[in-house]
mmCIF file of C-alpha atoms and ligand atoms in Angstrom:
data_model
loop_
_atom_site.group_PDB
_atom_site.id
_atom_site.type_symbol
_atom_site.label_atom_id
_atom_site.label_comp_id
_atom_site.label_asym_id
_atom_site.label_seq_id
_atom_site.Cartn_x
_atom_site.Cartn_y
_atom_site.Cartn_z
ATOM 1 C CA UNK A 1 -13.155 -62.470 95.488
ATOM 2 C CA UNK A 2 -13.871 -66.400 97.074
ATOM 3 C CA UNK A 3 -10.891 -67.153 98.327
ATOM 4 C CA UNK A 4 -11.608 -70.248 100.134
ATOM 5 C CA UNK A 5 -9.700 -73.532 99.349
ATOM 6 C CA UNK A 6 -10.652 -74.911 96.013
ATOM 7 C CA UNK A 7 -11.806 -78.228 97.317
ATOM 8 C CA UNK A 8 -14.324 -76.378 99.093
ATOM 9 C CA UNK A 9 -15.555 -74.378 96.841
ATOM 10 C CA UNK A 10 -16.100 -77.622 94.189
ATOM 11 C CA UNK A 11 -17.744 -79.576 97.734
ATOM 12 C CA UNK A 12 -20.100 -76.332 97.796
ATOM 13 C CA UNK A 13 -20.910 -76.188 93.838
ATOM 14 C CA UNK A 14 -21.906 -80.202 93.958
ATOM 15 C CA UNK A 15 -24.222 -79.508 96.922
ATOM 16 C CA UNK A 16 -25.889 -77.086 94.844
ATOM 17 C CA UNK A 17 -26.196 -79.174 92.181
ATOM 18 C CA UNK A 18 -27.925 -81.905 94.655
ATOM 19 C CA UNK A 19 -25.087 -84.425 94.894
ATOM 20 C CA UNK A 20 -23.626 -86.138 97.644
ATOM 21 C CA UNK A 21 -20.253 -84.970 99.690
ATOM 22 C CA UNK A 22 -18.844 -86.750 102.133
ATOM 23 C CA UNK A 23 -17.507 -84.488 104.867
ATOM 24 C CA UNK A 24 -15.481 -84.234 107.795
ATOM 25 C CA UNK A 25 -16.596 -83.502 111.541
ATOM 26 C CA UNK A 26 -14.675 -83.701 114.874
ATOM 27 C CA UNK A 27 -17.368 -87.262 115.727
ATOM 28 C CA UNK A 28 -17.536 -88.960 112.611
ATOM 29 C CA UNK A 29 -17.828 -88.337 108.534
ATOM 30 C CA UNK A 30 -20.788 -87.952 107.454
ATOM 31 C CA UNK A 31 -22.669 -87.736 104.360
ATOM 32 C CA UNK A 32 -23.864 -84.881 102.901
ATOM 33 C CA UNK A 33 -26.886 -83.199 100.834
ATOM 34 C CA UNK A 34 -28.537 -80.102 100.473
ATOM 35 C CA UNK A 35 -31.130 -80.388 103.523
ATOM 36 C CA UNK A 36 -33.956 -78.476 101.404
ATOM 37 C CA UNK A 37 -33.441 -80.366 98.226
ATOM 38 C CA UNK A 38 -35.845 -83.789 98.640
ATOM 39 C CA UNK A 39 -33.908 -85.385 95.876
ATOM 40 C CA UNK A 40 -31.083 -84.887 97.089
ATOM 41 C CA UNK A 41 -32.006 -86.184 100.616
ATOM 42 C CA UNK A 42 -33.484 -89.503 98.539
ATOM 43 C CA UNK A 43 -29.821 -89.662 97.312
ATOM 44 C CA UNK A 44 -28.655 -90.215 100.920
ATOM 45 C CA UNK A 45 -31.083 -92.634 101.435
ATOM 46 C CA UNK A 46 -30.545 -95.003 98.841
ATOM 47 C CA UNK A 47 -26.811 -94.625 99.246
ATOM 48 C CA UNK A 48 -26.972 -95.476 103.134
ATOM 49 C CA UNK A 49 -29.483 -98.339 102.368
ATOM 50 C CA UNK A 50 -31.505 -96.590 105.535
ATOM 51 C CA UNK A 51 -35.057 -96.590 105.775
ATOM 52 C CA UNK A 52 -36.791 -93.534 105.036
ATOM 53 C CA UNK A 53 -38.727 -93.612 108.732
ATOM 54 C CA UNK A 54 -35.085 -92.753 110.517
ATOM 55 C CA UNK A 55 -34.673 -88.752 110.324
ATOM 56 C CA UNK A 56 -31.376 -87.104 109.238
ATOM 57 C CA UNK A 57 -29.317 -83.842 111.058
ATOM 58 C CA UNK A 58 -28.900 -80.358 109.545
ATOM 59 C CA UNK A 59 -25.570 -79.413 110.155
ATOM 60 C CA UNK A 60 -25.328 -75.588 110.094
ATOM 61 C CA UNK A 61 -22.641 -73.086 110.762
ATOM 62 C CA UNK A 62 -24.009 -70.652 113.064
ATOM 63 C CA UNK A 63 -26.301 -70.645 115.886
ATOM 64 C CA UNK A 64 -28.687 -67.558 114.756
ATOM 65 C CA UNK A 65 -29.485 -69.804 111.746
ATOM 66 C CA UNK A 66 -31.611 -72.289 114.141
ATOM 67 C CA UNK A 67 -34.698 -70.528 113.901
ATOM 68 C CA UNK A 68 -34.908 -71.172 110.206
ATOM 69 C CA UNK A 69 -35.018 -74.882 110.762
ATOM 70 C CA UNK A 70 -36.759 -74.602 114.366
ATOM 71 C CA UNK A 71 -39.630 -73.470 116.199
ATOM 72 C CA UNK A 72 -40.573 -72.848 119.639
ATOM 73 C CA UNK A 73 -36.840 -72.826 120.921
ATOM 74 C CA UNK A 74 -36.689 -72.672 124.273
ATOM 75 C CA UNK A 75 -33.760 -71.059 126.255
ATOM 76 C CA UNK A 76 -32.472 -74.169 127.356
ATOM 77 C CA UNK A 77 -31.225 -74.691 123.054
ATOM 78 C CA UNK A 78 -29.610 -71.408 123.387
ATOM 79 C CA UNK A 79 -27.673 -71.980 127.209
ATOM 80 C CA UNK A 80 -26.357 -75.626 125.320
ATOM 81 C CA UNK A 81 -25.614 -74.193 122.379
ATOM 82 C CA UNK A 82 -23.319 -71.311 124.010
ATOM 83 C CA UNK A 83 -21.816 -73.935 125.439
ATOM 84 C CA UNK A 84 -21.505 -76.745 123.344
ATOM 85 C CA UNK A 85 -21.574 -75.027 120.036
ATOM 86 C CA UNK A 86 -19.940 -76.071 117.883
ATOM 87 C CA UNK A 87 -18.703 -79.734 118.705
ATOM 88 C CA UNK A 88 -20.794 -83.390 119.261
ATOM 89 C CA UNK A 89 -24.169 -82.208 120.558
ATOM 90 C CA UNK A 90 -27.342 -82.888 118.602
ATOM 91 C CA UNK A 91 -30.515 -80.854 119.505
ATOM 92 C CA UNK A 92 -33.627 -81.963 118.775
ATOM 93 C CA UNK A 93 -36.287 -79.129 118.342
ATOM 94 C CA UNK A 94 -39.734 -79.079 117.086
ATOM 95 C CA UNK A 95 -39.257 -78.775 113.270
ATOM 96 C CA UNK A 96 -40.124 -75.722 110.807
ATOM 97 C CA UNK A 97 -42.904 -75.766 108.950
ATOM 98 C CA UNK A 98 -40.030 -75.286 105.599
ATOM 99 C CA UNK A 99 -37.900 -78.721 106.477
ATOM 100 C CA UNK A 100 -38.949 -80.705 104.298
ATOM 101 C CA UNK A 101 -40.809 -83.884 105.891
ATOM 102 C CA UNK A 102 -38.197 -86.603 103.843
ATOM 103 C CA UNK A 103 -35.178 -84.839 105.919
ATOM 104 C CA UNK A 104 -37.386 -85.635 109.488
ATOM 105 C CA UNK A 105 -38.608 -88.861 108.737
ATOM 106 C CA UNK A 106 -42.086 -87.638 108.675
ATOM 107 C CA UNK A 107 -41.984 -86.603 112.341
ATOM 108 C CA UNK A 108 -42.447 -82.796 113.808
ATOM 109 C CA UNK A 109 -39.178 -82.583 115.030
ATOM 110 C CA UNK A 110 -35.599 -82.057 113.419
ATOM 111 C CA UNK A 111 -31.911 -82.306 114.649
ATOM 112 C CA UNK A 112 -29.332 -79.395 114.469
ATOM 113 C CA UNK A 113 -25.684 -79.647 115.020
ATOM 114 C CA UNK A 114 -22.927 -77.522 114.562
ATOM 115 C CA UNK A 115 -19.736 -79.414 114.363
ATOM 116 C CA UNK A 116 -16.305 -78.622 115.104
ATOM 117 C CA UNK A 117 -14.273 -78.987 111.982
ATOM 118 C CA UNK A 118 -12.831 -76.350 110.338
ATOM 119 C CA UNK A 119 -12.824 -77.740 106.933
ATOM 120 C CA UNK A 120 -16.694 -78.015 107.273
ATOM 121 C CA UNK A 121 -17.435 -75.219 108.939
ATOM 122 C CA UNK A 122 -15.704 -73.379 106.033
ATOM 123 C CA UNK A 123 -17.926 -75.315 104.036
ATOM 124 C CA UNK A 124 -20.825 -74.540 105.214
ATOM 125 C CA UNK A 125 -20.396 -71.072 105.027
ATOM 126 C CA UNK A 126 -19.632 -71.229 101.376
ATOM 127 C CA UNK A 127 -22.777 -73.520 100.595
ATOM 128 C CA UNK A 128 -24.357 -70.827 102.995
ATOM 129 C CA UNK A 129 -27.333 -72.921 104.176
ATOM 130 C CA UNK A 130 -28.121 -76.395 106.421
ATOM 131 C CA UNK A 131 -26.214 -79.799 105.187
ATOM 132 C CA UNK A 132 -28.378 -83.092 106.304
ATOM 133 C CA UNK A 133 -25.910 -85.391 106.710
ATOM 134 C CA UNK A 134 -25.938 -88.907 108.241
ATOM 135 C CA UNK A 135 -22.635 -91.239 109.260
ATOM 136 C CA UNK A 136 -21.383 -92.033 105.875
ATOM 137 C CA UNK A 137 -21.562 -95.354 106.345
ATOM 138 C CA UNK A 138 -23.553 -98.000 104.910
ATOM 139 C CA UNK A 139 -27.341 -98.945 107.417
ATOM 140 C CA UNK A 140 -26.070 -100.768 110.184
ATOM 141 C CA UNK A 141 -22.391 -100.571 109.826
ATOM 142 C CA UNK A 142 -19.415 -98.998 111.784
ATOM 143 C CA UNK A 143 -19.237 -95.359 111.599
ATOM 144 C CA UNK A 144 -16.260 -94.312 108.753
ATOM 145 C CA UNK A 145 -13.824 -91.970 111.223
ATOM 146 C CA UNK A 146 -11.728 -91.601 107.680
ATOM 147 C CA UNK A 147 -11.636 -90.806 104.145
ATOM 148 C CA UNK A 148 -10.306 -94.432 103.696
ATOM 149 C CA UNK A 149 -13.039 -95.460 105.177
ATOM 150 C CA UNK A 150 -15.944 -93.708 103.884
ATOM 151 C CA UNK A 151 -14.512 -94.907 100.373
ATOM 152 C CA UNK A 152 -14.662 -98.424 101.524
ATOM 153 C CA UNK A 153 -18.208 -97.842 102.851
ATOM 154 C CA UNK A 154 -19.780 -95.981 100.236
ATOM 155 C CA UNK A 155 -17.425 -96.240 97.051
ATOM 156 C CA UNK A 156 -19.198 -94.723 93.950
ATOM 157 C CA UNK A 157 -22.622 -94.117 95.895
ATOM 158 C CA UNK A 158 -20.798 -90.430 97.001
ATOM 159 C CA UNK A 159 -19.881 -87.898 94.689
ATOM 160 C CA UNK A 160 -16.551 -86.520 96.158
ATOM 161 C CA UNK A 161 -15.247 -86.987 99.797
ATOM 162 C CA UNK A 162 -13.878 -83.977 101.640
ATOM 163 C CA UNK A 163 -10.648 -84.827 103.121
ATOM 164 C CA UNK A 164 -9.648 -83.597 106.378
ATOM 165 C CA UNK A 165 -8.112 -86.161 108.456
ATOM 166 C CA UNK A 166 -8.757 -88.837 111.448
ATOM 167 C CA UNK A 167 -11.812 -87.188 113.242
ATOM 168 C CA UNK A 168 -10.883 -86.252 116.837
ATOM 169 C CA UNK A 169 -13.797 -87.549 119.078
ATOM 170 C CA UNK A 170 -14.324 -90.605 117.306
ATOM 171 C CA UNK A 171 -17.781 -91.439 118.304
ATOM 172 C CA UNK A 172 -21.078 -90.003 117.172
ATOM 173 C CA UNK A 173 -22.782 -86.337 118.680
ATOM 174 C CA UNK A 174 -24.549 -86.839 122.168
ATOM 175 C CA UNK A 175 -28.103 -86.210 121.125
ATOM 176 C CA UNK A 176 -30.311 -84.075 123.360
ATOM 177 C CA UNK A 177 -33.965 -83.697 122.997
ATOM 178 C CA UNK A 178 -35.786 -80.495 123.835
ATOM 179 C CA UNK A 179 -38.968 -80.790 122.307
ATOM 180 C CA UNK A 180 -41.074 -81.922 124.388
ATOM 181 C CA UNK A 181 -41.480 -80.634 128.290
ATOM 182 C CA UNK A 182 -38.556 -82.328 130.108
ATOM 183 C CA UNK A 183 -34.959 -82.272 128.253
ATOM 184 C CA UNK A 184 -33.695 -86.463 127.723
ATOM 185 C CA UNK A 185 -30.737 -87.652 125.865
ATOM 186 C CA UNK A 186 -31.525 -90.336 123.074
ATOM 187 C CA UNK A 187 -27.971 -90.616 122.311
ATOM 188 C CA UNK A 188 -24.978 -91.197 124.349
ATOM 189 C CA UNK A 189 -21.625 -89.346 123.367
ATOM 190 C CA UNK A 190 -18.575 -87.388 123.998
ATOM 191 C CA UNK A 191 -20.384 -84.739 125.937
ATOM 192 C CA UNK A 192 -21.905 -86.724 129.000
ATOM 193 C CA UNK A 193 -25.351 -86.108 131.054
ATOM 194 C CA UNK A 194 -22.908 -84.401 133.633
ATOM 195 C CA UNK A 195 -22.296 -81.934 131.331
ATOM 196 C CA UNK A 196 -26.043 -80.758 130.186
ATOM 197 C CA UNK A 197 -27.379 -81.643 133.733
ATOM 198 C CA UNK A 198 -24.545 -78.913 135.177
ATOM 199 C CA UNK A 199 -25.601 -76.236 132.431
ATOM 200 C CA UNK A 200 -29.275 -76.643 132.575
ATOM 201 C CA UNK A 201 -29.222 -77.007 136.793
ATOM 202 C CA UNK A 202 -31.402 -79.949 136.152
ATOM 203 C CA UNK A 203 -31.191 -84.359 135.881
ATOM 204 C CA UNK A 204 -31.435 -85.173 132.207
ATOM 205 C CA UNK A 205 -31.813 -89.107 132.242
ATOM 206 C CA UNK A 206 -31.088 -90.908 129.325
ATOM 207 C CA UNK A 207 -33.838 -92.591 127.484
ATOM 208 C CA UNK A 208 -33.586 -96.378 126.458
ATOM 209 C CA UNK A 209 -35.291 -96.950 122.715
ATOM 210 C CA UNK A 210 -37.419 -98.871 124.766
ATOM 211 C CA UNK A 211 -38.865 -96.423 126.635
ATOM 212 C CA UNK A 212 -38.769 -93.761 123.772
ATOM 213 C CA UNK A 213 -41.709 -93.051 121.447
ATOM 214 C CA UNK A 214 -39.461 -91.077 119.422
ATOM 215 C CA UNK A 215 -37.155 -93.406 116.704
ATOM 216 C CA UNK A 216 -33.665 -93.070 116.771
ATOM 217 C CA UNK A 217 -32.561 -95.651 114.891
ATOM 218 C CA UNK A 218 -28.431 -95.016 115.912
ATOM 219 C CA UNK A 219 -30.451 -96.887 119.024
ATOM 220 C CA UNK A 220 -31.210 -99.987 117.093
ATOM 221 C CA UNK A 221 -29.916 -103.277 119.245
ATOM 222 C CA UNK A 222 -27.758 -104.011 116.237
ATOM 223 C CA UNK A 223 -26.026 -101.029 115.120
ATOM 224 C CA UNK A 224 -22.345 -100.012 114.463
ATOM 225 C CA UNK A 225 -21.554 -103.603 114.032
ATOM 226 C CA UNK A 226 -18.203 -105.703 112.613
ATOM 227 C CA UNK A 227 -18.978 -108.855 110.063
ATOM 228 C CA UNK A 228 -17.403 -110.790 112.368
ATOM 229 C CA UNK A 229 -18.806 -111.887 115.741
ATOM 230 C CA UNK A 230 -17.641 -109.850 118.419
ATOM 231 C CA UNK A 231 -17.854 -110.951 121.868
ATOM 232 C CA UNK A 232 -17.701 -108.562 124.832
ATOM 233 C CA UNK A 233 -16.540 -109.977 127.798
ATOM 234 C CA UNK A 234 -15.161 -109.070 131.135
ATOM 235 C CA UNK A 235 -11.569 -109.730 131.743
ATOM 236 C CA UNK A 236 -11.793 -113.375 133.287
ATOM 237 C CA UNK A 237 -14.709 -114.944 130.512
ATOM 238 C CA UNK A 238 -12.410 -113.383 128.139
ATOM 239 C CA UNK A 239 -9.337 -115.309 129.204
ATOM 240 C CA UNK A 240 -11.328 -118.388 129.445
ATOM 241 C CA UNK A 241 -13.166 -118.115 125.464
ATOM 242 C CA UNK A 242 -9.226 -117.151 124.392
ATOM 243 C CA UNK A 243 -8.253 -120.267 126.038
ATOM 244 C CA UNK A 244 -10.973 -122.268 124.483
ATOM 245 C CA UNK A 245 -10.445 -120.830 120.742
ATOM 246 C CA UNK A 246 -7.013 -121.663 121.206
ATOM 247 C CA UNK A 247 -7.229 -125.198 122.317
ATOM 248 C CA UNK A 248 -9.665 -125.013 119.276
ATOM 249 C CA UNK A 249 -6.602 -124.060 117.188
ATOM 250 C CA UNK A 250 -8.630 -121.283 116.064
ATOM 251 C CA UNK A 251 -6.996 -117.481 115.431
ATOM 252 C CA UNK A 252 -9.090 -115.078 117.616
ATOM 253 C CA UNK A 253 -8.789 -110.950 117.052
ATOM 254 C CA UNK A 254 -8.812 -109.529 120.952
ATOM 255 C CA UNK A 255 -9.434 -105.622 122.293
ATOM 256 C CA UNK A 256 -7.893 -105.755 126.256
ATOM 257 C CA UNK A 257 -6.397 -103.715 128.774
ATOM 258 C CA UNK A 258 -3.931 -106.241 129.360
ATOM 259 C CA UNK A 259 -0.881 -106.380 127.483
ATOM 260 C CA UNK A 260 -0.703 -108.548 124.937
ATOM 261 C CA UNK A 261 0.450 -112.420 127.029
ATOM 262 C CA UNK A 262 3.740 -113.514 125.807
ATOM 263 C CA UNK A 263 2.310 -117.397 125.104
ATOM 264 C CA UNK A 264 0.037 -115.441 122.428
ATOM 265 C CA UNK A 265 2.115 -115.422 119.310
ATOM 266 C CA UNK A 266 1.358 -114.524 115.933
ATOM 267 C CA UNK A 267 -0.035 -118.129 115.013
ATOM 268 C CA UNK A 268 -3.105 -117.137 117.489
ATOM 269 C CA UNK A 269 -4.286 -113.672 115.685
ATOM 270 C CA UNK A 270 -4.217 -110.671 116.920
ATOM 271 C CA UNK A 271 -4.035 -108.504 119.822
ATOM 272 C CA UNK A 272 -4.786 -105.156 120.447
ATOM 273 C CA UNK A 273 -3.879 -103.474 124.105
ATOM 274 C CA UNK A 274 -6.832 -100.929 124.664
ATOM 275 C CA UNK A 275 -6.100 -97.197 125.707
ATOM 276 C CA UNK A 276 -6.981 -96.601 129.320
ATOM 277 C CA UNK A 277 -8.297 -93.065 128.674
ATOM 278 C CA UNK A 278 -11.825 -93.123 127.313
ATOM 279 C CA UNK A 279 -11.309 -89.865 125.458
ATOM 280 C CA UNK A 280 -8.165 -91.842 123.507
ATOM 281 C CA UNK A 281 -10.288 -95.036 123.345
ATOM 282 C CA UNK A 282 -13.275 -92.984 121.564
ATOM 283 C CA UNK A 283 -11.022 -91.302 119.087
ATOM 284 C CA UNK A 284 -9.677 -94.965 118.024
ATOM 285 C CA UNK A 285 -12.429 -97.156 118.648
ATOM 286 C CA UNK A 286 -14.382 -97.388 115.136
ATOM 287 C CA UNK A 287 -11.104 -98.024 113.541
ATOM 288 C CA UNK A 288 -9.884 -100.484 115.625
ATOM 289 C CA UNK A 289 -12.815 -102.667 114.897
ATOM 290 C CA UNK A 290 -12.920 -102.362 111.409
ATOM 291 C CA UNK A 291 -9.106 -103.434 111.980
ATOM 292 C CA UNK A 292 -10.480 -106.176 113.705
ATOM 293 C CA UNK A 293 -12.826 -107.220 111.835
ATOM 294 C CA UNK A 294 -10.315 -107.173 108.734
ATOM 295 C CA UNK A 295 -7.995 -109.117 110.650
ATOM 296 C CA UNK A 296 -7.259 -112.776 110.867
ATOM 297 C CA UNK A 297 -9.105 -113.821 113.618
ATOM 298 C CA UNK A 298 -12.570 -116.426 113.401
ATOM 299 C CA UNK A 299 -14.207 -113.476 116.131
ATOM 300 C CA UNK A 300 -13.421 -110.560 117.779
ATOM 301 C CA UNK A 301 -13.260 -110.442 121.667
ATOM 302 C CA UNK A 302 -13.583 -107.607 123.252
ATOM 303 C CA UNK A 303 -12.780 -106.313 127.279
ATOM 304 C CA UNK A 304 -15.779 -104.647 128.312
ATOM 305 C CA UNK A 305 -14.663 -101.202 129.364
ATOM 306 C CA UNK A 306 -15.365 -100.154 133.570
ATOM 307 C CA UNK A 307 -18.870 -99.327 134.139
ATOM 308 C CA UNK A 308 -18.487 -95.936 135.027
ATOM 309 C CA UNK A 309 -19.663 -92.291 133.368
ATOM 310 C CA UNK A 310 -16.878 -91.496 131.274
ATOM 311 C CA UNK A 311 -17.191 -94.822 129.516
ATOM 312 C CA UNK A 312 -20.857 -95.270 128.985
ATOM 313 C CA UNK A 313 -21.396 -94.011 125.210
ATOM 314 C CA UNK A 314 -18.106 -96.237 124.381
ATOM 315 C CA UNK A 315 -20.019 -99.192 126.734
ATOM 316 C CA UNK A 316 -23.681 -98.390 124.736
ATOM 317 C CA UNK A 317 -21.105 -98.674 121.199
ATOM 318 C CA UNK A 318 -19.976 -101.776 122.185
ATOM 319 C CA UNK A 319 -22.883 -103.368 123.134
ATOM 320 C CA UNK A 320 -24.591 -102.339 119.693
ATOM 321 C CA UNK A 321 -21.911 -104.339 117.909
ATOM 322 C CA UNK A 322 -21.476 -107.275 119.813
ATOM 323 C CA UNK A 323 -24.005 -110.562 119.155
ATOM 324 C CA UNK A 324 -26.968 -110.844 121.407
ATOM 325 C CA UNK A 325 -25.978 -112.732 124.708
HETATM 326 O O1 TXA B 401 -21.969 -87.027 115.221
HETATM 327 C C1 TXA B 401 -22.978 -87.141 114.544
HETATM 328 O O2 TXA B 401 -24.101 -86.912 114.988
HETATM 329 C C2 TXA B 401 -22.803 -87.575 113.069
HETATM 330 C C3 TXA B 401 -22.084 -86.454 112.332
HETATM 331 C C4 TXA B 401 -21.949 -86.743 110.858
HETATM 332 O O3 TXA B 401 -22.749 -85.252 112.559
HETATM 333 N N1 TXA B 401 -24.054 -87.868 112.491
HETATM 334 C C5 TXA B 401 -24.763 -88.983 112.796
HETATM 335 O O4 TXA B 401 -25.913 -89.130 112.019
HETATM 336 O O5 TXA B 401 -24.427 -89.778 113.637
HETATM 337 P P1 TXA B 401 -26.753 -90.467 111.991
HETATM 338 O O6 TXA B 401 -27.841 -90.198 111.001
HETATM 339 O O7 TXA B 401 -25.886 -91.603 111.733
HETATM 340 O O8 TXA B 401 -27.385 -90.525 113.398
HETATM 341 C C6 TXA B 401 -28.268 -89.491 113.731
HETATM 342 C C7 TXA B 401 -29.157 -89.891 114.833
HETATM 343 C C8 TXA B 401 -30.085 -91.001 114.397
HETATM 344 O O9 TXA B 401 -30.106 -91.955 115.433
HETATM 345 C C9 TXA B 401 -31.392 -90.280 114.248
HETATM 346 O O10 TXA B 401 -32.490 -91.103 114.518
HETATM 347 C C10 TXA B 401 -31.288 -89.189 115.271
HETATM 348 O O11 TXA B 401 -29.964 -88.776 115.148
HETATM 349 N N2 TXA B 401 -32.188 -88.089 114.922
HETATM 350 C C11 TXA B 401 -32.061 -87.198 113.917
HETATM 351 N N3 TXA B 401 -33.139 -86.396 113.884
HETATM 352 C C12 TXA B 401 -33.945 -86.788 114.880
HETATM 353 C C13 TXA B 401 -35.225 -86.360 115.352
HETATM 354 N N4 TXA B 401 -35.882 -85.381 114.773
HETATM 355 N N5 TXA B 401 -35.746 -87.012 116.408
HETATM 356 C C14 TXA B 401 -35.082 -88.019 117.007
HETATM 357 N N6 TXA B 401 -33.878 -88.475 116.610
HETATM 358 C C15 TXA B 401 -33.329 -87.877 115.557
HETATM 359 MG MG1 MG B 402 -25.111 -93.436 111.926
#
């Protein structure tokens, strides 16, 4: 006898029948397709609006399960894994010969995760094989960190949406790459270059898109971004564009530190006072700027957040949204 949640077990029987679920994860939702069924994967796709080039992750439920979707796995996968496993790392591995070559974008390697959601690990062990699953939101947009907002990203391009709350990180999986001879992170994320350097006794620098030959296109200069502008500032040419919008009689929408100034009334938009812990600031982030950008305000100005570690993936998020300088 199945006796696993019935939402579950109808998310399971759609991905067998090659449609799309949207599904939970402690980072973001993503959206979901059988990762050996190529239709299915052309479903994602066309319901992202993301070009075929950028490769998707397999999101599986248990570590031995890596060698069906990997090759050549060298111990360092294994020491991260034990560690990290599951929750918002990414490893990229040289891909098996059976993942299909739509999932990878055509290249020889392939991304594995195994998140940290209970509702989707559940999931996955009922579908009982790898999900590929992007952000379920639409090319070039803010990450959904909701049901709500997955529906307002993707409305009827996704055949039923898992629910199972806010995610908890808020930001997307640090991505590691191990297949070729020195370990480098493509993406920044919860789980910082501290943490892999102190597991695998070694300096794993991060490596700009610039730099990369490898395409990872969550690396794109204009990526996770609001319809409105959004301006990120440091505290004192913040003050001084507020002051200038306002003289402009314009309504601004504003991220700080600060507290919101008394002289800034209702009239003048909105303010939002920014948490000081980066953890709390992650978890909120995505859906503060959709907030934002829903809001009243002619642009968005955000505080840039201290240039230190613990801040950097929010930093590289922020950066991706706001309008070239
Ligand atoms: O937290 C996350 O990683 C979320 C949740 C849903 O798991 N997923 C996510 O997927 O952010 P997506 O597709 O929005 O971003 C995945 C990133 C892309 O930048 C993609 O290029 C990169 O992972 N990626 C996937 N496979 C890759 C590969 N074989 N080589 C290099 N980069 C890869
Ligand atoms: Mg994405």
């Amino acid at each position: 006898m199945n006796n696993r949640h019935p939402d579950i077990q109808h998310a399971a029987a759609l991905l067998r029948q090659g449609k799309l679920v949207a599904i939970p994860s402690e980072t973001v939702y993503g959206l979901a397709a059988d990762a050996k069924n190529i239709h299915a994967i052309a479903k994602i796709y066309a319901a992202k609006g993301r070009p075929s080039t950028n490769p998707l992750i397999i999101h599986l439920s248990n570590v031995s399960a890596i060698t069906d979707w990997a090759i050549n796995i060298p111990k360092a996968a294994y020491q991260l894994a034990e560690r990290f496993w599951p929750g918002p790392l990414t490893l990229i591995l040289p891909k098996h010969p059976s993942v299909p070559d739509c999932v990878t974008g055509n290249q020889n390697t392939v991304g594995l995760r195994i998140p940290n959601h209970p509702v989707t690990l559940s999931l996955l062990e009922e579908f009982n094989g790898g999900l590929a699953a992007p952000s379920a939101n639409r090319f070039g947009r803010i990450s959904p960190t909701t049901t709500a907002h997955v529906r307002e990203e993707l409305k009827d391009a996704v055949d039923y949406i898992l629910e199972g709350g806010p995610c908890s990180v808020g930001i997307e999986s640090t991505i590691v790459s191990l297949a070729s001879e020195s370990p480098v992170i493509l993406r920044l994320g919860a789980i910082q270059a501290c943490d892999i350097e102190a597991i695998l006794g070694k300096k794993v620098p991060f490596q700009s898109k610039e730099k990369s030959e490898i395409i990872v296109p969550g690396t794109n200069s204009i990526h996770y971004a609001p319809e409105k502008h959004l301006y990120l500032l440091d505290k004192h040419m913040l003050t001084e564009r507020l002051a200038k919008s306002l003289a402009q009689k314009k309504q601004v929408s504003v991220l700080s530190f600060s507290e919101k100034p008394l002289l800034f009334g209702e009239q003048h938009g909105d303010w939002i006072q920014a948490d000081p812990s980066p953890i709390a600031y992650a978890t909120k982030l995505y859906a503060t700027l959709r907030m934002l950008d829903n809001s009243k305000g002619d642009c968005i100005l955000v505080e840039i957040p201290p240039n230190s570690t613990d801040w950097f993936a929010i930093r590289d998020r922020l950066q991706r949204a706001a309008c070239p300088k």
